[in-house]
Tab-separated table of C-alpha atoms in Angstrom:
chain	number	residue	atom	x	y	z
A	1	UNK	CA	0.000	0.000	0.000
A	2	UNK	CA	1.338	3.444	-0.922
A	3	UNK	CA	0.050	7.024	-0.932
A	4	UNK	CA	0.297	9.321	-3.936
A	5	UNK	CA	-1.059	12.684	-5.085
A	6	UNK	CA	-3.460	13.024	-8.020
A	7	UNK	CA	-2.275	14.781	-11.160
A	8	UNK	CA	-5.050	17.402	-11.058
A	9	UNK	CA	-7.129	19.209	-8.407
A	10	UNK	CA	-9.771	17.066	-6.724
A	11	UNK	CA	-13.061	18.775	-5.819
A	12	UNK	CA	-11.257	22.119	-6.225
A	13	UNK	CA	-8.592	21.013	-3.705
A	14	UNK	CA	-4.959	21.405	-4.905
A	15	UNK	CA	-3.232	18.072	-5.704
A	16	UNK	CA	-0.625	18.605	-2.972
A	17	UNK	CA	-3.424	18.572	-0.364
A	18	UNK	CA	-4.994	15.358	-1.684
A	19	UNK	CA	-3.744	11.836	-0.900
A	20	UNK	CA	-4.735	8.653	-2.711
A	21	UNK	CA	-4.035	5.168	-1.330
A	22	UNK	CA	-3.189	2.463	-3.876
A	23	UNK	CA	-2.620	-1.223	-3.026
A	24	UNK	CA	-0.022	-3.595	-4.460
A	25	UNK	CA	-2.259	-4.389	-7.446
A	26	UNK	CA	-2.628	-0.732	-8.358
A	27	UNK	CA	-6.236	-0.593	-7.154
A	28	UNK	CA	-7.297	2.580	-5.379
A	29	UNK	CA	-8.170	1.956	-1.726
A	30	UNK	CA	-9.455	5.441	-0.939
A	31	UNK	CA	-8.500	9.068	-0.581
A	32	UNK	CA	-8.282	11.946	1.861
A	33	UNK	CA	-7.695	15.695	1.653
A	34	UNK	CA	-7.154	18.748	3.832
A	35	UNK	CA	-8.483	22.308	3.493
A	36	UNK	CA	-6.794	25.253	5.230
A	37	UNK	CA	-9.152	27.792	6.836
A	38	UNK	CA	-8.282	30.993	8.705
A	39	UNK	CA	-11.374	31.859	10.793
A	40	UNK	CA	-10.605	34.526	13.432
A	41	UNK	CA	-14.237	35.706	13.434
A	42	UNK	CA	-15.811	32.307	14.099
A	43	UNK	CA	-13.029	30.940	16.330
A	44	UNK	CA	-11.086	33.871	17.825
A	45	UNK	CA	-9.369	31.567	20.354
A	46	UNK	CA	-8.068	29.173	17.668
A	47	UNK	CA	-8.303	30.847	14.259
A	48	UNK	CA	-6.324	28.328	12.165
A	49	UNK	CA	-8.617	25.409	11.352
A	50	UNK	CA	-7.628	22.696	8.905
A	51	UNK	CA	-10.525	20.516	7.842
A	52	UNK	CA	-9.812	17.007	6.628
A	53	UNK	CA	-11.904	14.209	5.236
A	54	UNK	CA	-11.199	10.539	4.528
A	55	UNK	CA	-13.025	8.022	2.356
A	56	UNK	CA	-11.046	4.805	2.258
A	57	UNK	CA	-11.008	1.142	3.207
A	58	UNK	CA	-10.087	0.274	6.801
A	59	UNK	CA	-6.741	-1.096	5.551
A	60	UNK	CA	-5.772	2.332	4.174
A	61	UNK	CA	-7.015	4.483	7.067
A	62	UNK	CA	-3.793	4.732	9.069
A	63	UNK	CA	-1.723	5.489	5.970
A	64	UNK	CA	-4.084	8.205	4.737
A	65	UNK	CA	-4.533	9.669	8.211
A	66	UNK	CA	-0.766	9.897	8.776
A	67	UNK	CA	-0.323	11.721	5.466
A	68	UNK	CA	-3.117	14.156	6.325
A	69	UNK	CA	-1.627	14.962	9.747
A	70	UNK	CA	1.789	15.606	8.189
A	71	UNK	CA	0.304	17.920	5.556
A	72	UNK	CA	-1.798	19.744	8.176
A	73	UNK	CA	1.344	20.456	10.201
A	74	UNK	CA	2.944	21.957	7.107
A	75	UNK	CA	-0.070	24.123	6.320
A	76	UNK	CA	-0.403	25.484	9.862
A	77	UNK	CA	3.015	27.144	9.388
A	78	UNK	CA	1.292	29.738	7.200
A	79	UNK	CA	0.340	31.367	10.526
A	80	UNK	CA	2.942	30.031	12.961
A	81	UNK	CA	2.002	32.405	15.769
A	82	UNK	CA	-1.696	31.464	15.789
A	83	UNK	CA	-3.351	28.582	17.664
A	84	UNK	CA	-4.365	25.824	15.240
A	85	UNK	CA	-6.233	22.545	15.023
A	86	UNK	CA	-7.193	19.974	12.422
A	87	UNK	CA	-10.699	18.564	12.480
A	88	UNK	CA	-13.221	16.492	10.568
A	89	UNK	CA	-16.946	15.814	10.711
A	90	UNK	CA	-18.661	12.584	11.758
A	91	UNK	CA	-22.297	11.564	11.903
A	92	UNK	CA	-23.206	10.857	15.556
A	93	UNK	CA	-24.314	7.348	14.557
A	94	UNK	CA	-21.013	6.364	12.908
A	95	UNK	CA	-19.383	4.704	15.917
A	96	UNK	CA	-16.697	2.854	13.921
A	97	UNK	CA	-15.268	6.021	12.407
A	98	UNK	CA	-15.603	7.844	15.711
A	99	UNK	CA	-13.657	5.122	17.517
A	100	UNK	CA	-10.895	5.344	14.900
A	101	UNK	CA	-10.442	9.069	15.507
A	102	UNK	CA	-10.601	8.739	19.293
A	103	UNK	CA	-7.974	5.971	19.111
A	104	UNK	CA	-5.732	8.413	17.209
A	105	UNK	CA	-5.880	11.073	19.943
A	106	UNK	CA	-8.626	13.267	18.497
A	107	UNK	CA	-11.178	14.624	20.927
A	108	UNK	CA	-14.778	15.790	20.561
A	109	UNK	CA	-14.221	19.477	21.153
A	110	UNK	CA	-16.923	20.795	18.869
A	111	UNK	CA	-20.407	19.857	17.717
A	112	UNK	CA	-22.934	21.268	15.286
A	113	UNK	CA	-26.013	22.008	17.359
A	114	UNK	CA	-29.502	22.581	16.034
A	115	UNK	CA	-31.257	25.165	18.212
A	116	UNK	CA	-34.664	26.849	18.251
A	117	UNK	CA	-34.784	30.609	18.800
A	118	UNK	CA	-37.429	32.551	20.656
A	119	UNK	CA	-39.056	35.081	18.356
A	120	UNK	CA	-38.861	38.643	19.712
A	121	UNK	CA	-41.991	40.520	20.670
A	122	UNK	CA	-40.992	43.409	18.429
A	123	UNK	CA	-38.249	44.550	16.070
A	124	UNK	CA	-36.427	46.431	18.807
A	125	UNK	CA	-35.902	50.177	19.070
A	126	UNK	CA	-34.259	52.115	16.266
A	127	UNK	CA	-30.758	53.089	17.318
A	128	UNK	CA	-28.681	56.140	16.552
A	129	UNK	CA	-26.403	55.490	13.566
A	130	UNK	CA	-28.102	52.135	12.775
A	131	UNK	CA	-30.164	51.579	9.635
A	132	UNK	CA	-31.677	48.361	8.259
A	133	UNK	CA	-32.456	47.622	4.628
A	134	UNK	CA	-33.306	44.584	2.523
A	135	UNK	CA	-30.259	43.362	0.627
A	136	UNK	CA	-30.883	43.777	-3.123
A	137	UNK	CA	-30.621	40.431	-4.940
A	138	UNK	CA	-32.369	41.155	-8.227
A	139	UNK	CA	-29.366	40.410	-10.442
A	140	UNK	CA	-26.706	37.723	-10.536
A	141	UNK	CA	-24.151	40.448	-9.856
A	142	UNK	CA	-25.942	41.508	-6.657
A	143	UNK	CA	-26.176	37.879	-5.568
A	144	UNK	CA	-22.464	37.341	-6.269
A	145	UNK	CA	-21.606	40.444	-4.241
A	146	UNK	CA	-23.565	39.147	-1.231
A	147	UNK	CA	-21.781	35.790	-1.486
A	148	UNK	CA	-18.418	37.565	-1.671
A	149	UNK	CA	-19.226	39.581	1.467
A	150	UNK	CA	-20.194	36.425	3.336
A	151	UNK	CA	-17.014	34.690	2.179
A	152	UNK	CA	-14.906	37.678	3.188
A	153	UNK	CA	-16.387	37.450	6.674
A	154	UNK	CA	-15.623	33.774	7.226
A	155	UNK	CA	-18.793	32.152	5.814
A	156	UNK	CA	-17.582	29.930	2.988
A	157	UNK	CA	-20.548	27.595	2.475
A	158	UNK	CA	-22.774	30.166	0.756
A	159	UNK	CA	-22.602	29.808	-3.017
A	160	UNK	CA	-24.849	30.906	-5.870
A	161	UNK	CA	-26.752	27.631	-6.126
A	162	UNK	CA	-27.413	27.511	-2.375
A	163	UNK	CA	-28.499	31.146	-2.312
A	164	UNK	CA	-30.953	30.551	-5.157
A	165	UNK	CA	-32.444	27.571	-3.303
A	166	UNK	CA	-32.928	29.749	-0.229
A	167	UNK	CA	-34.593	32.485	-2.279
A	168	UNK	CA	-37.041	29.985	-3.790
A	169	UNK	CA	-38.633	29.298	-0.386
A	170	UNK	CA	-41.905	31.038	0.552
A	171	UNK	CA	-40.177	32.863	3.406
A	172	UNK	CA	-36.932	34.646	2.619
A	173	UNK	CA	-35.288	37.540	4.434
A	174	UNK	CA	-31.947	39.045	3.425
A	175	UNK	CA	-31.308	42.023	5.670
A	176	UNK	CA	-28.370	44.388	5.880
A	177	UNK	CA	-27.270	46.641	8.739
A	178	UNK	CA	-25.551	49.959	8.237
A	179	UNK	CA	-23.716	51.639	11.073
A	180	UNK	CA	-23.223	55.219	10.007
A	181	UNK	CA	-22.407	55.118	6.275
A	182	UNK	CA	-20.929	51.613	6.328
A	183	UNK	CA	-22.557	48.238	5.685
A	184	UNK	CA	-21.349	46.271	8.722
A	185	UNK	CA	-23.500	43.140	8.737
A	186	UNK	CA	-26.029	40.987	6.932
A	187	UNK	CA	-28.140	37.952	7.668
A	188	UNK	CA	-30.242	35.553	5.646
A	189	UNK	CA	-33.224	33.565	6.937
A	190	UNK	CA	-35.194	31.198	4.736
A	191	UNK	CA	-38.127	28.903	5.367
A	192	UNK	CA	-40.859	26.737	3.988
A	193	UNK	CA	-44.520	27.660	3.978
A	194	UNK	CA	-45.289	25.612	7.104
A	195	UNK	CA	-44.281	28.334	9.546
A	196	UNK	CA	-40.698	27.110	9.997
A	197	UNK	CA	-37.495	28.831	8.913
A	198	UNK	CA	-33.771	28.570	9.505
A	199	UNK	CA	-31.056	31.145	9.957
A	200	UNK	CA	-28.781	30.421	6.990
A	201	UNK	CA	-25.995	32.894	7.768
A	202	UNK	CA	-25.153	36.063	9.682
A	203	UNK	CA	-22.050	38.193	9.979
A	204	UNK	CA	-20.856	41.435	11.533
A	205	UNK	CA	-17.604	42.830	10.195
A	206	UNK	CA	-14.680	42.330	12.618
A	207	UNK	CA	-14.176	46.027	13.370
A	208	UNK	CA	-17.818	46.394	14.465
A	209	UNK	CA	-18.173	43.309	16.645
A	210	UNK	CA	-18.833	43.330	20.402
A	211	UNK	CA	-21.217	46.291	20.113
A	212	UNK	CA	-24.467	44.327	20.170
A	213	UNK	CA	-24.997	44.877	16.451
A	214	UNK	CA	-25.407	41.182	15.686
A	215	UNK	CA	-28.262	40.996	18.152
A	216	UNK	CA	-29.916	44.116	16.692
A	217	UNK	CA	-29.655	42.687	13.184
A	218	UNK	CA	-31.002	39.269	14.097
A	219	UNK	CA	-33.818	40.741	16.190
A	220	UNK	CA	-34.987	42.849	13.249
A	221	UNK	CA	-34.775	39.874	10.836
A	222	UNK	CA	-36.681	37.598	13.228
A	223	UNK	CA	-39.372	40.231	13.674
A	224	UNK	CA	-39.820	40.379	9.891
A	225	UNK	CA	-40.186	36.587	9.834
A	226	UNK	CA	-42.776	36.683	12.610
A	227	UNK	CA	-44.723	39.359	10.728
A	228	UNK	CA	-44.802	36.999	7.707
A	229	UNK	CA	-46.282	34.205	9.810
A	230	UNK	CA	-43.154	32.273	10.730
A	231	UNK	CA	-43.514	30.734	14.195
A	232	UNK	CA	-40.425	28.493	14.443
A	233	UNK	CA	-36.913	29.693	13.565
A	234	UNK	CA	-33.941	27.395	13.974
A	235	UNK	CA	-30.202	27.781	13.595
A	236	UNK	CA	-27.163	25.539	13.351
A	237	UNK	CA	-24.204	26.667	15.434
A	238	UNK	CA	-20.773	25.382	16.331
A	239	UNK	CA	-20.560	24.728	20.052
A	240	UNK	CA	-16.891	25.779	20.126
A	241	UNK	CA	-17.652	29.200	18.627
A	242	UNK	CA	-18.302	31.467	21.583
A	243	UNK	CA	-19.555	34.374	19.416
A	244	UNK	CA	-22.198	32.095	17.902
A	245	UNK	CA	-23.149	30.614	21.277
A	246	UNK	CA	-23.487	34.031	22.922
A	247	UNK	CA	-25.675	35.382	20.119
A	248	UNK	CA	-27.998	32.371	20.169
A	249	UNK	CA	-28.291	32.443	23.966
A	250	UNK	CA	-29.447	36.045	23.776
A	251	UNK	CA	-32.503	34.708	21.903
A	252	UNK	CA	-33.178	31.929	24.412
A	253	UNK	CA	-31.754	29.170	22.190
A	254	UNK	CA	-33.214	25.737	22.961
A	255	UNK	CA	-31.023	22.774	22.003
A	256	UNK	CA	-32.932	20.375	19.731
A	257	UNK	CA	-30.237	18.043	18.421
A	258	UNK	CA	-26.546	17.530	17.809
A	259	UNK	CA	-26.396	16.962	14.060
A	260	UNK	CA	-22.635	16.546	13.563
A	261	UNK	CA	-19.606	15.762	15.699
A	262	UNK	CA	-16.239	17.351	14.951
A	263	UNK	CA	-13.288	15.318	16.284
A	264	UNK	CA	-10.258	17.591	16.433
A	265	UNK	CA	-6.559	17.601	17.216
A	266	UNK	CA	-4.581	20.675	18.260
A	267	UNK	CA	-1.513	21.392	16.127
Protein backbone atom coordinates (compact mmCIF):
# COMPACT_ATOMS: atom_id res chain seq x y z
CA UNK A 1 0.00 0.00 0.00
CA UNK A 2 1.34 3.44 -0.92
CA UNK A 3 0.05 7.02 -0.93
CA UNK A 4 0.30 9.32 -3.94
CA UNK A 5 -1.06 12.68 -5.08
CA UNK A 6 -3.46 13.02 -8.02
CA UNK A 7 -2.28 14.78 -11.16
CA UNK A 8 -5.05 17.40 -11.06
CA UNK A 9 -7.13 19.21 -8.41
CA UNK A 10 -9.77 17.07 -6.72
CA UNK A 11 -13.06 18.77 -5.82
CA UNK A 12 -11.26 22.12 -6.22
CA UNK A 13 -8.59 21.01 -3.71
CA UNK A 14 -4.96 21.40 -4.91
CA UNK A 15 -3.23 18.07 -5.70
CA UNK A 16 -0.63 18.60 -2.97
CA UNK A 17 -3.42 18.57 -0.36
CA UNK A 18 -4.99 15.36 -1.68
CA UNK A 19 -3.74 11.84 -0.90
CA UNK A 20 -4.74 8.65 -2.71
CA UNK A 21 -4.03 5.17 -1.33
CA UNK A 22 -3.19 2.46 -3.88
CA UNK A 23 -2.62 -1.22 -3.03
CA UNK A 24 -0.02 -3.60 -4.46
CA UNK A 25 -2.26 -4.39 -7.45
CA UNK A 26 -2.63 -0.73 -8.36
CA UNK A 27 -6.24 -0.59 -7.15
CA UNK A 28 -7.30 2.58 -5.38
CA UNK A 29 -8.17 1.96 -1.73
CA UNK A 30 -9.45 5.44 -0.94
CA UNK A 31 -8.50 9.07 -0.58
CA UNK A 32 -8.28 11.95 1.86
CA UNK A 33 -7.70 15.70 1.65
CA UNK A 34 -7.15 18.75 3.83
CA UNK A 35 -8.48 22.31 3.49
CA UNK A 36 -6.79 25.25 5.23
CA UNK A 37 -9.15 27.79 6.84
CA UNK A 38 -8.28 30.99 8.70
CA UNK A 39 -11.37 31.86 10.79
CA UNK A 40 -10.61 34.53 13.43
CA UNK A 41 -14.24 35.71 13.43
CA UNK A 42 -15.81 32.31 14.10
CA UNK A 43 -13.03 30.94 16.33
CA UNK A 44 -11.09 33.87 17.83
CA UNK A 45 -9.37 31.57 20.35
CA UNK A 46 -8.07 29.17 17.67
CA UNK A 47 -8.30 30.85 14.26
CA UNK A 48 -6.32 28.33 12.16
CA UNK A 49 -8.62 25.41 11.35
CA UNK A 50 -7.63 22.70 8.91
CA UNK A 51 -10.53 20.52 7.84
CA UNK A 52 -9.81 17.01 6.63
CA UNK A 53 -11.90 14.21 5.24
CA UNK A 54 -11.20 10.54 4.53
CA UNK A 55 -13.03 8.02 2.36
CA UNK A 56 -11.05 4.80 2.26
CA UNK A 57 -11.01 1.14 3.21
CA UNK A 58 -10.09 0.27 6.80
CA UNK A 59 -6.74 -1.10 5.55
CA UNK A 60 -5.77 2.33 4.17
CA UNK A 61 -7.01 4.48 7.07
CA UNK A 62 -3.79 4.73 9.07
CA UNK A 63 -1.72 5.49 5.97
CA UNK A 64 -4.08 8.21 4.74
CA UNK A 65 -4.53 9.67 8.21
CA UNK A 66 -0.77 9.90 8.78
CA UNK A 67 -0.32 11.72 5.47
CA UNK A 68 -3.12 14.16 6.32
CA UNK A 69 -1.63 14.96 9.75
CA UNK A 70 1.79 15.61 8.19
CA UNK A 71 0.30 17.92 5.56
CA UNK A 72 -1.80 19.74 8.18
CA UNK A 73 1.34 20.46 10.20
CA UNK A 74 2.94 21.96 7.11
CA UNK A 75 -0.07 24.12 6.32
CA UNK A 76 -0.40 25.48 9.86
CA UNK A 77 3.02 27.14 9.39
CA UNK A 78 1.29 29.74 7.20
CA UNK A 79 0.34 31.37 10.53
CA UNK A 80 2.94 30.03 12.96
CA UNK A 81 2.00 32.41 15.77
CA UNK A 82 -1.70 31.46 15.79
CA UNK A 83 -3.35 28.58 17.66
CA UNK A 84 -4.36 25.82 15.24
CA UNK A 85 -6.23 22.55 15.02
CA UNK A 86 -7.19 19.97 12.42
CA UNK A 87 -10.70 18.56 12.48
CA UNK A 88 -13.22 16.49 10.57
CA UNK A 89 -16.95 15.81 10.71
CA UNK A 90 -18.66 12.58 11.76
CA UNK A 91 -22.30 11.56 11.90
CA UNK A 92 -23.21 10.86 15.56
CA UNK A 93 -24.31 7.35 14.56
CA UNK A 94 -21.01 6.36 12.91
CA UNK A 95 -19.38 4.70 15.92
CA UNK A 96 -16.70 2.85 13.92
CA UNK A 97 -15.27 6.02 12.41
CA UNK A 98 -15.60 7.84 15.71
CA UNK A 99 -13.66 5.12 17.52
CA UNK A 100 -10.89 5.34 14.90
CA UNK A 101 -10.44 9.07 15.51
CA UNK A 102 -10.60 8.74 19.29
CA UNK A 103 -7.97 5.97 19.11
CA UNK A 104 -5.73 8.41 17.21
CA UNK A 105 -5.88 11.07 19.94
CA UNK A 106 -8.63 13.27 18.50
CA UNK A 107 -11.18 14.62 20.93
CA UNK A 108 -14.78 15.79 20.56
CA UNK A 109 -14.22 19.48 21.15
CA UNK A 110 -16.92 20.80 18.87
CA UNK A 111 -20.41 19.86 17.72
CA UNK A 112 -22.93 21.27 15.29
CA UNK A 113 -26.01 22.01 17.36
CA UNK A 114 -29.50 22.58 16.03
CA UNK A 115 -31.26 25.17 18.21
CA UNK A 116 -34.66 26.85 18.25
CA UNK A 117 -34.78 30.61 18.80
CA UNK A 118 -37.43 32.55 20.66
CA UNK A 119 -39.06 35.08 18.36
CA UNK A 120 -38.86 38.64 19.71
CA UNK A 121 -41.99 40.52 20.67
CA UNK A 122 -40.99 43.41 18.43
CA UNK A 123 -38.25 44.55 16.07
CA UNK A 124 -36.43 46.43 18.81
CA UNK A 125 -35.90 50.18 19.07
CA UNK A 126 -34.26 52.12 16.27
CA UNK A 127 -30.76 53.09 17.32
CA UNK A 128 -28.68 56.14 16.55
CA UNK A 129 -26.40 55.49 13.57
CA UNK A 130 -28.10 52.14 12.77
CA UNK A 131 -30.16 51.58 9.63
CA UNK A 132 -31.68 48.36 8.26
CA UNK A 133 -32.46 47.62 4.63
CA UNK A 134 -33.31 44.58 2.52
CA UNK A 135 -30.26 43.36 0.63
CA UNK A 136 -30.88 43.78 -3.12
CA UNK A 137 -30.62 40.43 -4.94
CA UNK A 138 -32.37 41.15 -8.23
CA UNK A 139 -29.37 40.41 -10.44
CA UNK A 140 -26.71 37.72 -10.54
CA UNK A 141 -24.15 40.45 -9.86
CA UNK A 142 -25.94 41.51 -6.66
CA UNK A 143 -26.18 37.88 -5.57
CA UNK A 144 -22.46 37.34 -6.27
CA UNK A 145 -21.61 40.44 -4.24
CA UNK A 146 -23.57 39.15 -1.23
CA UNK A 147 -21.78 35.79 -1.49
CA UNK A 148 -18.42 37.56 -1.67
CA UNK A 149 -19.23 39.58 1.47
CA UNK A 150 -20.19 36.42 3.34
CA UNK A 151 -17.01 34.69 2.18
CA UNK A 152 -14.91 37.68 3.19
CA UNK A 153 -16.39 37.45 6.67
CA UNK A 154 -15.62 33.77 7.23
CA UNK A 155 -18.79 32.15 5.81
CA UNK A 156 -17.58 29.93 2.99
CA UNK A 157 -20.55 27.60 2.48
CA UNK A 158 -22.77 30.17 0.76
CA UNK A 159 -22.60 29.81 -3.02
CA UNK A 160 -24.85 30.91 -5.87
CA UNK A 161 -26.75 27.63 -6.13
CA UNK A 162 -27.41 27.51 -2.38
CA UNK A 163 -28.50 31.15 -2.31
CA UNK A 164 -30.95 30.55 -5.16
CA UNK A 165 -32.44 27.57 -3.30
CA UNK A 166 -32.93 29.75 -0.23
CA UNK A 167 -34.59 32.49 -2.28
CA UNK A 168 -37.04 29.99 -3.79
CA UNK A 169 -38.63 29.30 -0.39
CA UNK A 170 -41.91 31.04 0.55
CA UNK A 171 -40.18 32.86 3.41
CA UNK A 172 -36.93 34.65 2.62
CA UNK A 173 -35.29 37.54 4.43
CA UNK A 174 -31.95 39.05 3.43
CA UNK A 175 -31.31 42.02 5.67
CA UNK A 176 -28.37 44.39 5.88
CA UNK A 177 -27.27 46.64 8.74
CA UNK A 178 -25.55 49.96 8.24
CA UNK A 179 -23.72 51.64 11.07
CA UNK A 180 -23.22 55.22 10.01
CA UNK A 181 -22.41 55.12 6.27
CA UNK A 182 -20.93 51.61 6.33
CA UNK A 183 -22.56 48.24 5.68
CA UNK A 184 -21.35 46.27 8.72
CA UNK A 185 -23.50 43.14 8.74
CA UNK A 186 -26.03 40.99 6.93
CA UNK A 187 -28.14 37.95 7.67
CA UNK A 188 -30.24 35.55 5.65
CA UNK A 189 -33.22 33.56 6.94
CA UNK A 190 -35.19 31.20 4.74
CA UNK A 191 -38.13 28.90 5.37
CA UNK A 192 -40.86 26.74 3.99
CA UNK A 193 -44.52 27.66 3.98
CA UNK A 194 -45.29 25.61 7.10
CA UNK A 195 -44.28 28.33 9.55
CA UNK A 196 -40.70 27.11 10.00
CA UNK A 197 -37.50 28.83 8.91
CA UNK A 198 -33.77 28.57 9.50
CA UNK A 199 -31.06 31.15 9.96
CA UNK A 200 -28.78 30.42 6.99
CA UNK A 201 -26.00 32.89 7.77
CA UNK A 202 -25.15 36.06 9.68
CA UNK A 203 -22.05 38.19 9.98
CA UNK A 204 -20.86 41.44 11.53
CA UNK A 205 -17.60 42.83 10.19
CA UNK A 206 -14.68 42.33 12.62
CA UNK A 207 -14.18 46.03 13.37
CA UNK A 208 -17.82 46.39 14.46
CA UNK A 209 -18.17 43.31 16.65
CA UNK A 210 -18.83 43.33 20.40
CA UNK A 211 -21.22 46.29 20.11
CA UNK A 212 -24.47 44.33 20.17
CA UNK A 213 -25.00 44.88 16.45
CA UNK A 214 -25.41 41.18 15.69
CA UNK A 215 -28.26 41.00 18.15
CA UNK A 216 -29.92 44.12 16.69
CA UNK A 217 -29.66 42.69 13.18
CA UNK A 218 -31.00 39.27 14.10
CA UNK A 219 -33.82 40.74 16.19
CA UNK A 220 -34.99 42.85 13.25
CA UNK A 221 -34.78 39.87 10.84
CA UNK A 222 -36.68 37.60 13.23
CA UNK A 223 -39.37 40.23 13.67
CA UNK A 224 -39.82 40.38 9.89
CA UNK A 225 -40.19 36.59 9.83
CA UNK A 226 -42.78 36.68 12.61
CA UNK A 227 -44.72 39.36 10.73
CA UNK A 228 -44.80 37.00 7.71
CA UNK A 229 -46.28 34.20 9.81
CA UNK A 230 -43.15 32.27 10.73
CA UNK A 231 -43.51 30.73 14.20
CA UNK A 232 -40.43 28.49 14.44
CA UNK A 233 -36.91 29.69 13.56
CA UNK A 234 -33.94 27.40 13.97
CA UNK A 235 -30.20 27.78 13.60
CA UNK A 236 -27.16 25.54 13.35
CA UNK A 237 -24.20 26.67 15.43
CA UNK A 238 -20.77 25.38 16.33
CA UNK A 239 -20.56 24.73 20.05
CA UNK A 240 -16.89 25.78 20.13
CA UNK A 241 -17.65 29.20 18.63
CA UNK A 242 -18.30 31.47 21.58
CA UNK A 243 -19.55 34.37 19.42
CA UNK A 244 -22.20 32.09 17.90
CA UNK A 245 -23.15 30.61 21.28
CA UNK A 246 -23.49 34.03 22.92
CA UNK A 247 -25.68 35.38 20.12
CA UNK A 248 -28.00 32.37 20.17
CA UNK A 249 -28.29 32.44 23.97
CA UNK A 250 -29.45 36.04 23.78
CA UNK A 251 -32.50 34.71 21.90
CA UNK A 252 -33.18 31.93 24.41
CA UNK A 253 -31.75 29.17 22.19
CA UNK A 254 -33.21 25.74 22.96
CA UNK A 255 -31.02 22.77 22.00
CA UNK A 256 -32.93 20.38 19.73
CA UNK A 257 -30.24 18.04 18.42
CA UNK A 258 -26.55 17.53 17.81
CA UNK A 259 -26.40 16.96 14.06
CA UNK A 260 -22.64 16.55 13.56
CA UNK A 261 -19.61 15.76 15.70
CA UNK A 262 -16.24 17.35 14.95
CA UNK A 263 -13.29 15.32 16.28
CA UNK A 264 -10.26 17.59 16.43
CA UNK A 265 -6.56 17.60 17.22
CA UNK A 266 -4.58 20.67 18.26
CA UNK A 267 -1.51 21.39 16.13
